[in-house]
XYZ file of N, CA, C and O in Angstrom:
424
model
N -20.642 -6.890 4.715
C -20.193 -5.796 5.128
C -21.357 -4.532 4.577
O -21.755 -5.092 3.098
N -22.333 -3.681 4.890
C -22.838 -3.021 3.966
C -22.732 -1.492 3.850
O -22.981 -0.917 3.420
N -20.966 -1.382 3.846
C -20.386 -0.388 3.889
C -20.525 0.801 2.379
O -20.753 1.806 1.979
N -20.477 -0.820 1.049
C -19.889 -0.176 0.239
C -21.908 0.490 -0.477
O -21.679 1.030 -1.237
N -22.674 0.391 0.246
C -24.268 0.797 -0.235
C -23.725 2.550 0.257
O -25.223 2.814 0.282
N -23.068 2.754 0.595
C -23.451 4.442 1.258
C -22.528 5.258 0.600
O -21.579 5.938 1.016
N -22.973 5.561 -0.514
C -22.010 6.221 -1.961
C -22.482 7.261 -1.865
O -21.299 8.142 -2.175
N -23.176 8.236 -1.193
C -22.910 9.125 -0.908
C -22.660 9.858 0.827
O -22.316 11.333 0.641
N -22.124 9.070 1.437
C -21.415 9.438 2.772
C -19.784 10.383 2.314
O -19.570 10.072 1.673
N -20.160 11.282 2.877
C -18.906 12.122 2.621
C -17.622 12.185 4.180
O -16.805 12.557 3.953
N -18.551 11.849 5.024
C -17.454 11.287 6.367
C -17.993 10.501 7.665
O -18.842 10.180 7.361
N -17.274 9.849 7.734
C -17.151 8.577 8.542
C -16.230 8.763 9.710
O -14.743 9.218 9.314
N -16.779 9.161 11.100
C -15.713 8.962 11.937
C -16.076 8.024 13.124
O -17.096 8.095 13.845
N -15.726 6.993 13.229
C -16.109 6.378 14.353
C -14.433 5.942 15.240
O -13.655 5.295 15.013
N -13.981 6.714 15.742
C -13.100 7.326 16.877
C -13.039 6.750 18.445
O -14.391 6.520 18.560
N -12.552 6.357 18.881
C -12.458 5.603 20.128
C -13.611 4.457 20.833
O -14.224 4.967 21.432
N -13.959 3.750 19.489
C -14.883 2.745 19.857
C -14.851 1.588 19.974
O -15.332 0.694 19.861
N -13.133 1.152 20.543
C -12.463 -0.272 20.564
C -12.765 -1.189 19.517
O -12.868 -2.032 20.113
N -13.234 -0.526 18.541
C -12.928 -1.078 17.096
C -11.996 -2.882 16.874
O -10.509 -1.810 17.077
N -11.778 -3.538 16.657
C -10.710 -4.564 16.453
C -10.866 -5.296 15.142
O -11.585 -4.675 14.349
N -9.823 -5.879 14.590
C -9.681 -5.835 13.422
C -8.421 -5.304 12.161
O -8.031 -4.296 12.572
N -9.408 -5.963 11.210
C -8.443 -4.662 10.254
C -9.548 -3.649 9.425
O -10.851 -3.675 9.729
N -9.136 -2.698 8.854
C -10.145 -2.121 7.998
C -10.595 -2.149 7.104
O -10.216 -2.710 5.982
N -11.340 -2.506 6.657
C -12.789 -3.092 5.729
C -12.345 -2.263 4.687
O -12.419 -1.143 4.089
N -12.120 -3.079 3.278
C -11.871 -2.740 1.995
C -13.078 -2.226 1.427
O -12.530 -1.068 0.447
N -14.059 -2.285 2.357
C -15.198 -1.994 1.443
C -15.291 -0.481 1.421
O -16.062 0.253 1.133
N -14.839 0.277 2.384
C -14.478 1.632 2.842
C -14.322 2.499 1.297
O -14.151 3.464 1.216
N -12.694 1.489 0.406
C -12.497 1.572 -0.178
C -13.540 2.170 -1.624
O -13.444 2.832 -2.640
N -15.015 1.555 -1.581
C -16.144 2.037 -2.589
C -16.590 2.604 -2.053
O -17.571 3.053 -2.944
N -16.176 3.508 -0.896
C -17.467 4.952 -1.033
C -16.785 5.956 -1.805
O -15.603 6.832 -1.558
N -17.598 6.283 -2.643
C -16.831 7.114 -3.785
C -17.080 9.276 -3.633
O -16.729 9.449 -4.060
N -17.690 9.122 -2.372
C -17.529 10.436 -1.988
C -17.447 10.644 -1.143
O -17.014 11.295 0.010
N -16.203 9.678 -0.519
C -15.664 9.840 1.178
C -15.306 11.147 1.204
O -13.763 10.764 -0.099
N -14.608 11.954 1.901
C -13.617 12.821 2.011
C -13.455 12.933 4.029
O -11.801 13.459 3.232
N -13.669 12.443 4.039
C -12.899 12.570 6.084
C -13.533 11.204 6.385
O -14.435 10.549 6.673
N -12.333 10.638 7.154
C -12.400 9.467 7.794
C -11.420 9.120 8.508
O -10.395 9.940 8.710
N -12.529 9.014 10.036
C -11.629 8.901 11.033
C -12.290 7.635 12.054
O -12.741 7.077 11.634
N -10.703 6.884 11.873
C -10.981 5.752 12.756
C -9.852 5.312 14.145
O -9.365 3.793 14.309
N -9.206 6.539 14.640
C -8.155 6.527 15.250
C -8.933 6.368 16.610
O -10.198 6.069 17.129
N -7.829 5.930 17.364
C -7.783 5.262 18.877
C -8.825 4.517 18.885
O -9.747 4.137 19.590
N -8.759 3.123 18.297
C -9.329 1.852 18.110
C -8.315 0.949 18.195
O -7.025 1.233 18.536
N -8.236 -0.391 18.213
C -7.479 -1.304 18.206
C -7.472 -2.074 16.942
O -7.684 -3.246 16.562
N -7.305 -1.069 15.786
C -7.361 -1.735 14.205
C -5.408 -2.462 14.350
O -4.925 -1.812 14.329
N -6.214 -3.595 13.458
C -4.606 -4.833 13.095
C -4.291 -4.461 11.692
O -5.270 -3.802 10.543
N -3.621 -4.622 11.230
C -2.732 -5.108 10.172
C -2.671 -4.416 9.278
O -1.681 -2.739 9.856
N -2.821 -3.790 7.932
C -1.716 -2.218 7.262
C -2.806 -1.569 6.770
O -4.060 -1.743 6.840
N -2.185 -1.064 6.191
C -3.086 0.390 5.901
C -3.383 0.007 4.589
O -2.875 -0.384 3.491
N -4.438 0.002 3.948
C -5.139 -0.379 2.691
C -4.456 0.576 1.410
O -5.140 1.243 1.543
N -4.207 -0.302 0.621
C -3.329 0.346 -0.881
C -4.750 1.613 -1.334
O -4.546 2.547 -1.601
N -5.973 0.984 -1.219
C -7.077 1.804 -2.474
C -7.740 2.702 -1.087
O -8.205 3.234 -2.099
N -7.680 3.067 -0.424
C -7.433 3.673 0.128
C -7.179 5.361 -0.166
O -7.805 6.314 0.208
N -5.681 5.341 -0.524
C -4.809 5.967 -0.860
C -5.497 6.607 -2.539
O -5.317 7.694 -2.961
N -6.101 5.364 -3.337
C -6.194 5.907 -4.688
C -8.300 6.632 -4.558
O -8.555 6.945 -5.603
N -8.765 6.744 -2.954
C -9.886 7.017 -3.005
C -9.706 8.411 -2.877
O -8.654 9.107 -2.659
N -11.028 9.633 -2.688
C -11.224 10.912 -3.066
C -11.010 11.325 -1.336
O -11.667 12.695 -0.799
N -10.541 10.278 -0.573
C -9.559 11.211 1.315
C -9.205 12.726 0.497
O -8.324 12.856 0.024
N -9.402 13.407 1.614
C -8.923 14.537 1.889
C -8.584 14.800 3.432
O -7.269 14.981 3.841
N -9.253 13.698 4.249
C -8.694 13.745 5.515
C -8.274 12.484 5.871
O -9.786 11.463 5.920
N -7.436 11.789 6.376
C -7.250 10.215 6.894
C -6.221 10.456 8.286
O -5.645 10.932 8.399
N -7.870 9.576 9.345
C -7.025 9.489 10.723
C -7.268 8.913 11.365
O -8.374 7.977 11.084
N -5.905 7.852 11.283
C -5.814 6.061 11.447
C -5.016 6.078 12.860
O -4.618 5.183 13.335
N -4.767 7.110 13.190
C -3.721 7.519 14.511
C -4.529 6.375 15.947
O -5.239 6.142 15.845
N -3.322 5.653 16.474
C -3.291 5.273 17.806
C -4.002 3.761 17.315
O -5.023 4.111 18.063
N -3.900 3.550 16.997
C -4.437 1.636 16.688
C -3.376 0.953 16.123
O -1.967 1.440 17.090
N -3.343 -0.038 15.692
C -1.898 -1.222 15.578
C -2.078 -1.691 14.755
O -1.382 -2.729 14.172
N -1.892 -0.345 13.389
C -1.535 -1.244 12.207
C 0.040 -1.168 11.800
O 1.064 -0.846 12.428
N 0.463 -2.074 11.081
C 2.103 -2.201 10.941
C 2.080 -2.264 9.651
O 1.179 -2.159 8.666
N 3.675 -2.926 9.057
C 3.836 -2.774 7.796
C 4.481 -1.602 7.412
O 4.641 -0.622 7.809
N 4.741 -1.029 5.889
C 5.030 0.070 5.255
C 4.049 1.272 4.917
O 3.168 0.432 4.588
N 3.946 2.373 4.933
C 3.358 3.499 4.754
C 2.720 3.225 3.149
O 4.375 3.432 2.708
N 1.934 3.301 2.423
C 2.127 2.751 1.060
C 2.435 4.411 0.428
O 2.349 5.290 1.538
N 2.994 4.168 -0.615
C 3.100 6.088 -1.163
C 2.071 7.098 -1.545
O 0.785 6.130 -1.382
N 2.200 7.868 -0.827
C 0.684 8.726 -1.398
C 1.138 9.408 -2.430
O 0.226 10.604 -2.450
N 1.739 9.832 -3.557
C 1.926 10.375 -4.629
C -0.029 9.940 -5.304
O -0.744 10.870 -5.972
N -0.376 8.948 -5.450
C -1.842 8.529 -5.933
C -3.076 9.115 -5.713
O -4.260 9.706 -5.608
N -2.205 9.541 -3.865
C -3.547 10.747 -2.904
C -3.927 11.891 -3.611
O -3.234 12.930 -2.979
N -4.018 11.874 -4.611
C -4.228 13.807 -5.065
C -5.207 14.730 -5.010
O -5.428 15.784 -5.191
N -5.762 13.876 -3.849
C -6.937 14.909 -2.934
C -6.361 14.583 -1.429
O -7.164 15.768 -0.671
N -5.756 14.221 -0.823
C -5.265 14.275 0.502
C -4.314 15.053 1.043
O -3.467 15.413 0.214
N -5.267 16.235 1.666
C -4.349 16.940 2.385
C -3.936 17.052 3.796
O -3.070 17.506 4.446
N -4.555 16.089 5.139
C -4.313 15.835 5.907
C -4.167 14.463 6.669
O -4.715 13.839 6.143
N -2.821 14.175 7.047
C -2.873 12.479 7.100
C -2.522 12.419 8.610
O -1.506 12.240 8.864
N -3.434 11.672 9.636
C -2.948 10.986 11.104
C -2.775 10.255 10.956
O -3.550 9.052 10.964
N -1.159 10.003 11.185
C -1.084 8.063 10.906
C 0.541 7.486 12.316
O 0.030 6.499 12.290
N -0.032 8.462 13.498
C 0.435 8.141 14.502
C 0.281 7.043 15.309
O -0.811 7.138 15.574
N 1.075 6.648 16.317
C 0.918 5.544 17.288
C 0.596 4.494 16.264
O -0.451 3.866 17.018
N 1.047 3.883 15.625
C 1.126 3.017 15.200
C 2.121 2.064 15.253
O 3.272 2.493 15.977
N 1.960 1.155 14.260
C 3.343 -0.231 14.204
C 3.951 -0.024 12.784
O 4.512 -0.944 12.542
N 4.000 1.519 12.212
C 4.483 1.039 11.055
C 6.122 0.817 10.930
O 6.871 1.651 12.224
N 6.770 0.537 10.101
C 7.702 0.022 9.630
C 8.487 0.764 8.491
O 7.454 0.943 7.765
N 9.911 0.832 8.080
C 10.395 1.759 6.948
C 10.111 2.984 6.825
O 9.904 3.415 7.534
N 10.673 3.048 5.688
C 11.050 4.899 5.259
C 9.666 5.220 5.240
O 8.638 5.339 4.814
N 9.730 6.758 4.939
C 8.307 7.528 4.950
C 8.297 7.173 3.180
O 9.069 7.917 2.675
N 7.087 7.573 2.689
C 6.527 6.794 1.347
C 6.610 8.575 0.377
O 6.578 9.842 1.716
N 7.184 9.158 -0.490
C 6.551 9.994 -1.485
C 5.484 9.979 -1.059
O 4.317 9.419 -0.866
N 5.150 11.507 -0.766
C 3.700 12.097 -0.677
C 2.854 12.892 -1.586
O 4.296 12.837 -2.912
N 1.638 12.877 -1.781
C 0.621 13.113 -2.472
C 1.467 14.803 -3.349
O 1.485 15.569 -2.382
N 0.722 15.141 -3.839
C 0.676 16.188 -4.807
C 0.082 17.542 -3.768
O 0.160 18.822 -3.785
N -1.356 17.402 -2.793
C -1.960 18.483 -1.671
C -1.297 18.429 -0.623
O -2.263 18.671 0.498
N -0.870 17.326 -0.505
C -0.436 16.739 1.274
C 0.007 18.424 2.479
O 1.032 18.448 1.406
N -0.921 18.403 3.046
C -0.187 19.720 3.854
C 0.258 19.321 5.186
O 1.212 19.627 5.878
N -0.214 18.360 5.788
C -0.297 17.483 7.013
C 0.148 16.448 7.054
O -0.917 15.221 6.832
N 1.234 15.530 7.645
C 1.419 14.302 7.475
C 2.039 14.049 9.378
O 2.851 14.520 9.737
N 1.122 13.276 10.449
C 1.470 13.088 11.269
C 1.874 11.753 11.353
O 1.248 10.694 11.564
N 3.189 11.235 11.478
C 3.692 9.609 11.529
C 4.357 9.322 13.088
O 5.144 8.698 12.757
N 4.374 10.174 14.238
C 4.761 10.240 15.047
C 5.363 8.654 15.705
O 4.572 7.939 15.660
């Protein structure tokens, strides 16, 4: 994948595009990414821990088929909005980051 070559990219919205498979870990190499929207697709697997360590402020992975536990959001020092609803997550809610203002995990 060439996603890691988009180092200046700040926002990526790929919502409702029938994407299948896993969330590419190459997204974690985007050093300026602030807004990532992957909602309303058919993404499977788990939420990559590396996304929590990225400079994201807004993360939307709602309405997919993600599973497993939600990683701790404490390392997410810039994350303000996390929409994780309508997936197959299990376990308890994680600790949250210092700037998180909104989290939806319906």
